[in-house]
Amino acid sequence: PTLELNSIVLNMIRVAIIALLASVASGFIAAPLSSPSATSLSSSVTPITNTGNLFPETGKQVWDPLGLMKRLDDKGVAWFRAAELKHGRVAMMANLGWLAQVNHFHFGGDISPSTSTSFESIANASPFDAIGMIPDAGFYQILFVIGAVEGYQEMIQPHYTLPGGSIGDLGAARCNPEALPRMQAVEVKNGRLAMLGMASYIAAATIPGSVPNIPSFFIPH
């Protein structure tokens, strides 16, 4: 039992490390350069304010029941807005990953021929066990890529906490300018829903019955 508990704790730590690093890296997007000699990698997309007619569910105001935003300067507000977008993007990707894992979707072949670890064997494990089945070399590759992406983004000027900065729009800037605010609001709302969704999946998987009427394809089976 002790060995099994230690294994579970280790796997949860690995999940937490990947989630933490991925959350800070998810805002990466390479902004197009204005010319071959340009040195700025900034985006011209105006950050969303989370207020107005696009947010009727929060009274057209920023959802901040504890008044935390009132204690921050403009740079602090920009940092938290970027953090919400990053976490929302990671959560949306995590939803897809979770659904694929609990429903046993997988690639063919081996994830690591040297250790004979197949994609199928990982797909048949629970999400919490699956991360521990990834060979250490693969795990460190994931950490390296996430760290490299985040490091690159932090070098983009102006920084996303400064006027004119952005964490990237994932191509939304190429849409009709009149539609951009709505698309930004949709991303924020879907990100918030995805974060709540991931919390509910984890609760349902670890505490049976904690999420009433959740469909079976959302939990390990």
mmCIF file of C-alpha atoms in Angstrom:
data_model
loop_
_atom_site.group_PDB
_atom_site.id
_atom_site.type_symbol
_atom_site.label_atom_id
_atom_site.label_comp_id
_atom_site.label_asym_id
_atom_site.label_seq_id
_atom_site.Cartn_x
_atom_site.Cartn_y
_atom_site.Cartn_z
ATOM 1 C CA PRO A 1 0.000 0.000 0.000
ATOM 2 C CA THR A 2 2.834 2.417 0.812
ATOM 3 C CA LEU A 3 4.516 1.818 -2.532
ATOM 4 C CA GLU A 4 1.209 2.290 -4.328
ATOM 5 C CA LEU A 5 0.569 5.564 -2.459
ATOM 6 C CA ASN A 6 4.050 6.834 -3.278
ATOM 7 C CA SER A 7 3.470 6.019 -6.950
ATOM 8 C CA ILE A 8 0.191 7.937 -6.961
ATOM 9 C CA VAL A 9 1.788 10.950 -5.279
ATOM 10 C CA LEU A 10 4.709 10.904 -7.748
ATOM 11 C CA ASN A 11 2.348 10.782 -10.718
ATOM 12 C CA MET A 12 0.261 13.649 -9.332
ATOM 13 C CA ILE A 13 3.434 15.709 -8.873
ATOM 14 C CA ARG A 14 4.378 15.062 -12.499
ATOM 15 C CA VAL A 15 0.894 16.112 -13.626
ATOM 16 C CA ALA A 16 1.141 19.273 -11.518
ATOM 17 C CA ILE A 17 4.542 20.174 -12.971
ATOM 18 C CA ILE A 18 3.345 19.778 -16.557
ATOM 19 C CA ALA A 19 0.118 21.687 -15.875
ATOM 20 C CA LEU A 20 2.018 24.518 -14.201
ATOM 21 C CA LEU A 21 4.551 24.895 -16.987
ATOM 22 C CA ALA A 22 1.958 24.460 -19.713
ATOM 23 C CA SER A 23 -0.265 27.128 -18.194
ATOM 24 C CA VAL A 24 2.439 29.754 -18.514
ATOM 25 C CA ALA A 25 3.396 28.670 -22.010
ATOM 26 C CA SER A 26 -0.009 28.329 -23.630
ATOM 27 C CA GLY A 27 -0.231 31.948 -24.673
ATOM 28 C CA PHE A 28 2.629 31.543 -27.159
ATOM 29 C CA ILE A 29 2.108 32.580 -30.730
ATOM 30 C CA ALA A 30 4.675 33.938 -33.123
ATOM 31 C CA ALA A 31 3.412 37.304 -34.309
ATOM 32 C CA PRO A 32 4.076 38.113 -37.966
ATOM 33 C CA LEU A 33 6.998 40.435 -38.579
ATOM 34 C CA SER A 34 6.317 43.670 -40.425
ATOM 35 C CA SER A 35 9.503 43.286 -42.465
ATOM 36 C CA PRO A 36 12.531 40.971 -42.677
ATOM 37 C CA SER A 37 14.573 43.460 -40.667
ATOM 38 C CA ALA A 38 11.943 44.009 -38.000
ATOM 39 C CA THR A 39 13.046 43.361 -34.457
ATOM 40 C CA SER A 40 9.688 43.640 -32.699
ATOM 41 C CA LEU A 41 7.619 40.510 -32.204
ATOM 42 C CA SER A 42 4.683 42.254 -30.594
ATOM 43 C CA SER A 43 1.023 41.786 -31.464
ATOM 44 C CA SER A 44 -1.307 44.666 -32.241
ATOM 45 C CA VAL A 45 -4.361 42.913 -30.831
ATOM 46 C CA THR A 46 -6.152 44.950 -28.171
ATOM 47 C CA PRO A 47 -6.542 42.892 -24.958
ATOM 48 C CA ILE A 48 -10.092 42.114 -23.920
ATOM 49 C CA THR A 49 -11.435 43.982 -20.877
ATOM 50 C CA ASN A 50 -14.013 41.354 -19.798
ATOM 51 C CA THR A 51 -16.697 44.033 -19.528
ATOM 52 C CA GLY A 52 -19.587 45.344 -21.594
ATOM 53 C CA ASN A 53 -22.468 43.787 -23.513
ATOM 54 C CA LEU A 54 -20.471 40.649 -24.306
ATOM 55 C CA PHE A 55 -20.478 39.710 -20.601
ATOM 56 C CA PRO A 56 -24.142 39.942 -19.491
ATOM 57 C CA GLU A 57 -23.749 36.979 -17.119
ATOM 58 C CA THR A 58 -21.479 39.081 -14.861
ATOM 59 C CA GLY A 59 -23.576 42.232 -15.051
ATOM 60 C CA LYS A 60 -21.387 43.584 -17.876
ATOM 61 C CA GLN A 61 -18.647 44.057 -15.274
ATOM 62 C CA VAL A 62 -15.394 42.281 -14.490
ATOM 63 C CA TRP A 63 -16.147 39.218 -12.356
ATOM 64 C CA ASP A 64 -14.184 40.104 -9.229
ATOM 65 C CA PRO A 65 -16.331 39.428 -6.130
ATOM 66 C CA LEU A 66 -13.334 39.758 -3.773
ATOM 67 C CA GLY A 67 -12.206 43.061 -5.229
ATOM 68 C CA LEU A 68 -8.722 41.774 -5.964
ATOM 69 C CA MET A 69 -8.329 43.868 -9.120
ATOM 70 C CA LYS A 70 -8.759 47.078 -7.135
ATOM 71 C CA ARG A 71 -5.450 46.395 -5.391
ATOM 72 C CA LEU A 72 -3.495 46.110 -8.634
ATOM 73 C CA ASP A 73 -1.934 48.606 -10.988
ATOM 74 C CA ASP A 74 -2.370 48.358 -14.767
ATOM 75 C CA LYS A 75 0.593 45.979 -15.084
ATOM 76 C CA GLY A 76 -0.853 43.678 -12.432
ATOM 77 C CA VAL A 77 -4.260 43.651 -14.100
ATOM 78 C CA ALA A 78 -2.659 42.792 -17.442
ATOM 79 C CA TRP A 79 -0.718 39.948 -15.806
ATOM 80 C CA PHE A 80 -3.859 38.388 -14.326
ATOM 81 C CA ARG A 81 -5.788 38.766 -17.579
ATOM 82 C CA ALA A 82 -2.970 37.013 -19.420
ATOM 83 C CA ALA A 83 -2.872 34.314 -16.739
ATOM 84 C CA GLU A 84 -6.595 33.663 -17.143
ATOM 85 C CA LEU A 85 -6.249 33.326 -20.906
ATOM 86 C CA LYS A 86 -3.257 31.010 -20.576
ATOM 87 C CA HIS A 87 -4.948 28.774 -18.012
ATOM 88 C CA GLY A 88 -8.122 28.748 -20.093
ATOM 89 C CA ARG A 89 -6.222 27.653 -23.205
ATOM 90 C CA VAL A 90 -4.459 24.894 -21.297
ATOM 91 C CA ALA A 91 -7.755 23.765 -19.770
ATOM 92 C CA MET A 92 -9.393 23.543 -23.200
ATOM 93 C CA MET A 93 -6.535 21.371 -24.450
ATOM 94 C CA ALA A 94 -6.671 19.363 -21.220
ATOM 95 C CA ASN A 95 -10.365 18.637 -21.821
ATOM 96 C CA LEU A 96 -9.509 17.069 -25.155
ATOM 97 C CA GLY A 97 -6.643 15.126 -23.623
ATOM 98 C CA TRP A 98 -8.777 13.915 -20.717
ATOM 99 C CA LEU A 99 -11.603 12.742 -22.995
ATOM 100 C CA ALA A 100 -9.142 10.933 -25.249
ATOM 101 C CA GLN A 101 -7.525 9.217 -22.259
ATOM 102 C CA VAL A 102 -10.649 8.065 -20.417
ATOM 103 C CA ASN A 103 -12.176 6.784 -23.667
ATOM 104 C CA HIS A 104 -8.964 4.957 -24.619
ATOM 105 C CA PHE A 105 -8.168 6.713 -27.892
ATOM 106 C CA HIS A 106 -4.541 6.203 -28.891
ATOM 107 C CA PHE A 107 -1.968 6.069 -31.669
ATOM 108 C CA GLY A 108 -0.606 2.782 -32.919
ATOM 109 C CA GLY A 109 2.856 1.503 -32.065
ATOM 110 C CA ASP A 110 5.116 2.305 -29.131
ATOM 111 C CA ILE A 111 5.711 5.608 -27.403
ATOM 112 C CA SER A 112 9.141 4.243 -26.457
ATOM 113 C CA PRO A 113 10.485 1.272 -28.424
ATOM 114 C CA SER A 114 13.455 0.998 -26.054
ATOM 115 C CA THR A 115 11.152 0.330 -23.094
ATOM 116 C CA SER A 116 8.425 -1.449 -25.111
ATOM 117 C CA THR A 117 5.837 1.001 -23.810
ATOM 118 C CA SER A 118 2.939 1.122 -26.250
ATOM 119 C CA PHE A 119 0.427 3.901 -26.762
ATOM 120 C CA GLU A 120 -2.303 1.327 -26.171
ATOM 121 C CA SER A 121 -1.009 0.421 -22.709
ATOM 122 C CA ILE A 122 -1.017 4.079 -21.715
ATOM 123 C CA ALA A 123 -4.499 4.599 -23.153
ATOM 124 C CA ASN A 124 -5.833 1.743 -21.051
ATOM 125 C CA ALA A 125 -4.578 3.361 -17.835
ATOM 126 C CA SER A 126 -6.338 6.032 -15.818
ATOM 127 C CA PRO A 127 -5.282 9.654 -16.469
ATOM 128 C CA PHE A 128 -3.442 9.711 -13.146
ATOM 129 C CA ASP A 129 -1.527 6.514 -13.896
ATOM 130 C CA ALA A 130 -0.867 7.336 -17.549
ATOM 131 C CA ILE A 131 1.503 10.215 -16.816
ATOM 132 C CA GLY A 132 3.654 7.894 -14.738
ATOM 133 C CA MET A 133 3.953 5.452 -17.642
ATOM 134 C CA ILE A 134 5.684 7.988 -19.879
ATOM 135 C CA PRO A 135 9.427 7.200 -19.902
ATOM 136 C CA ASP A 136 11.582 9.742 -18.082
ATOM 137 C CA ALA A 137 13.234 10.864 -21.333
ATOM 138 C CA GLY A 138 9.817 11.671 -22.804
ATOM 139 C CA PHE A 139 8.745 13.490 -19.645
ATOM 140 C CA TYR A 140 11.850 15.690 -19.733
ATOM 141 C CA GLN A 141 11.274 16.409 -23.428
ATOM 142 C CA ILE A 142 7.817 17.716 -22.558
ATOM 143 C CA LEU A 143 9.259 19.961 -19.851
ATOM 144 C CA PHE A 144 11.969 21.250 -22.200
ATOM 145 C CA VAL A 145 9.515 22.174 -24.967
ATOM 146 C CA ILE A 146 7.156 23.920 -22.539
ATOM 147 C CA GLY A 147 10.046 25.838 -20.978
ATOM 148 C CA ALA A 148 11.413 26.846 -24.387
ATOM 149 C CA VAL A 149 8.024 28.117 -25.539
ATOM 150 C CA GLU A 150 7.525 30.136 -22.365
ATOM 151 C CA GLY A 151 11.040 31.555 -22.533
ATOM 152 C CA TYR A 152 10.460 32.683 -26.113
ATOM 153 C CA GLN A 153 7.180 34.337 -25.222
ATOM 154 C CA GLU A 154 8.711 36.247 -22.338
ATOM 155 C CA MET A 155 11.174 37.797 -24.792
ATOM 156 C CA ILE A 156 8.465 39.166 -27.095
ATOM 157 C CA GLN A 157 8.383 42.958 -26.927
ATOM 158 C CA PRO A 158 6.461 44.785 -25.700
ATOM 159 C CA HIS A 159 5.834 42.354 -22.860
ATOM 160 C CA TYR A 160 2.221 41.293 -22.433
ATOM 161 C CA THR A 161 1.995 43.229 -19.164
ATOM 162 C CA LEU A 162 2.910 46.490 -20.901
ATOM 163 C CA PRO A 163 0.828 48.745 -23.199
ATOM 164 C CA GLY A 164 0.633 47.249 -26.673
ATOM 165 C CA GLY A 165 1.670 43.800 -25.481
ATOM 166 C CA SER A 166 -0.299 40.614 -26.043
ATOM 167 C CA ILE A 167 0.000 36.902 -25.315
ATOM 168 C CA GLY A 168 -1.210 36.163 -28.838
ATOM 169 C CA ASP A 169 -4.602 35.828 -30.456
ATOM 170 C CA LEU A 170 -4.179 32.384 -32.067
ATOM 171 C CA GLY A 171 -5.058 33.873 -35.448
ATOM 172 C CA ALA A 172 -8.158 35.791 -34.345
ATOM 173 C CA ALA A 173 -6.672 39.065 -35.590
ATOM 174 C CA ARG A 174 -7.164 37.865 -39.142
ATOM 175 C CA CYS A 175 -10.944 37.857 -38.751
ATOM 176 C CA ASN A 176 -13.317 40.761 -39.350
ATOM 177 C CA PRO A 177 -12.269 43.531 -36.919
ATOM 178 C CA GLU A 178 -15.886 43.918 -35.857
ATOM 179 C CA ALA A 179 -16.034 40.233 -34.895
ATOM 180 C CA LEU A 180 -12.767 40.229 -32.919
ATOM 181 C CA PRO A 181 -14.226 41.387 -29.554
ATOM 182 C CA ARG A 182 -16.841 38.640 -29.699
ATOM 183 C CA MET A 183 -14.217 36.009 -30.533
ATOM 184 C CA GLN A 184 -12.078 37.188 -27.629
ATOM 185 C CA ALA A 185 -15.070 36.958 -25.295
ATOM 186 C CA VAL A 186 -15.873 33.466 -26.583
ATOM 187 C CA GLU A 187 -12.309 32.345 -25.843
ATOM 188 C CA VAL A 188 -12.425 33.725 -22.302
ATOM 189 C CA LYS A 189 -15.783 32.097 -21.576
ATOM 190 C CA ASN A 190 -14.838 28.742 -23.062
ATOM 191 C CA GLY A 191 -11.594 28.844 -21.087
ATOM 192 C CA ARG A 192 -13.482 29.478 -17.863
ATOM 193 C CA LEU A 193 -15.876 26.632 -18.631
ATOM 194 C CA ALA A 194 -12.967 24.338 -19.457
ATOM 195 C CA MET A 195 -11.286 25.087 -16.112
ATOM 196 C CA LEU A 196 -14.504 24.246 -14.265
ATOM 197 C CA GLY A 197 -14.888 21.155 -16.426
ATOM 198 C CA MET A 198 -11.435 19.830 -15.576
ATOM 199 C CA ALA A 199 -12.080 20.390 -11.887
ATOM 200 C CA SER A 200 -15.327 18.420 -12.147
ATOM 201 C CA TYR A 201 -13.676 15.535 -14.041
ATOM 202 C CA ILE A 202 -10.944 15.202 -11.439
ATOM 203 C CA ALA A 203 -13.468 15.396 -8.589
ATOM 204 C CA ALA A 204 -15.701 12.763 -10.196
ATOM 205 C CA ALA A 205 -12.726 10.464 -10.819
ATOM 206 C CA THR A 206 -11.303 10.713 -7.305
ATOM 207 C CA ILE A 207 -14.517 11.052 -5.261
ATOM 208 C CA PRO A 208 -17.276 8.872 -6.743
ATOM 209 C CA GLY A 209 -20.662 10.580 -6.636
ATOM 210 C CA SER A 210 -19.230 14.055 -6.049
ATOM 211 C CA VAL A 211 -20.482 15.265 -9.451
ATOM 212 C CA PRO A 212 -24.108 14.092 -9.884
ATOM 213 C CA ASN A 213 -25.293 12.883 -13.297
ATOM 214 C CA ILE A 214 -21.917 13.267 -14.999
ATOM 215 C CA PRO A 215 -21.891 11.175 -18.220
ATOM 216 C CA SER A 216 -19.702 8.076 -18.115
ATOM 217 C CA PHE A 217 -17.519 9.193 -21.020
ATOM 218 C CA PHE A 218 -16.138 11.993 -18.795
ATOM 219 C CA ILE A 219 -14.755 9.665 -16.121
ATOM 220 C CA PRO A 220 -12.310 6.721 -16.228
ATOM 221 C CA HIS A 221 -14.007 3.456 -17.129
#
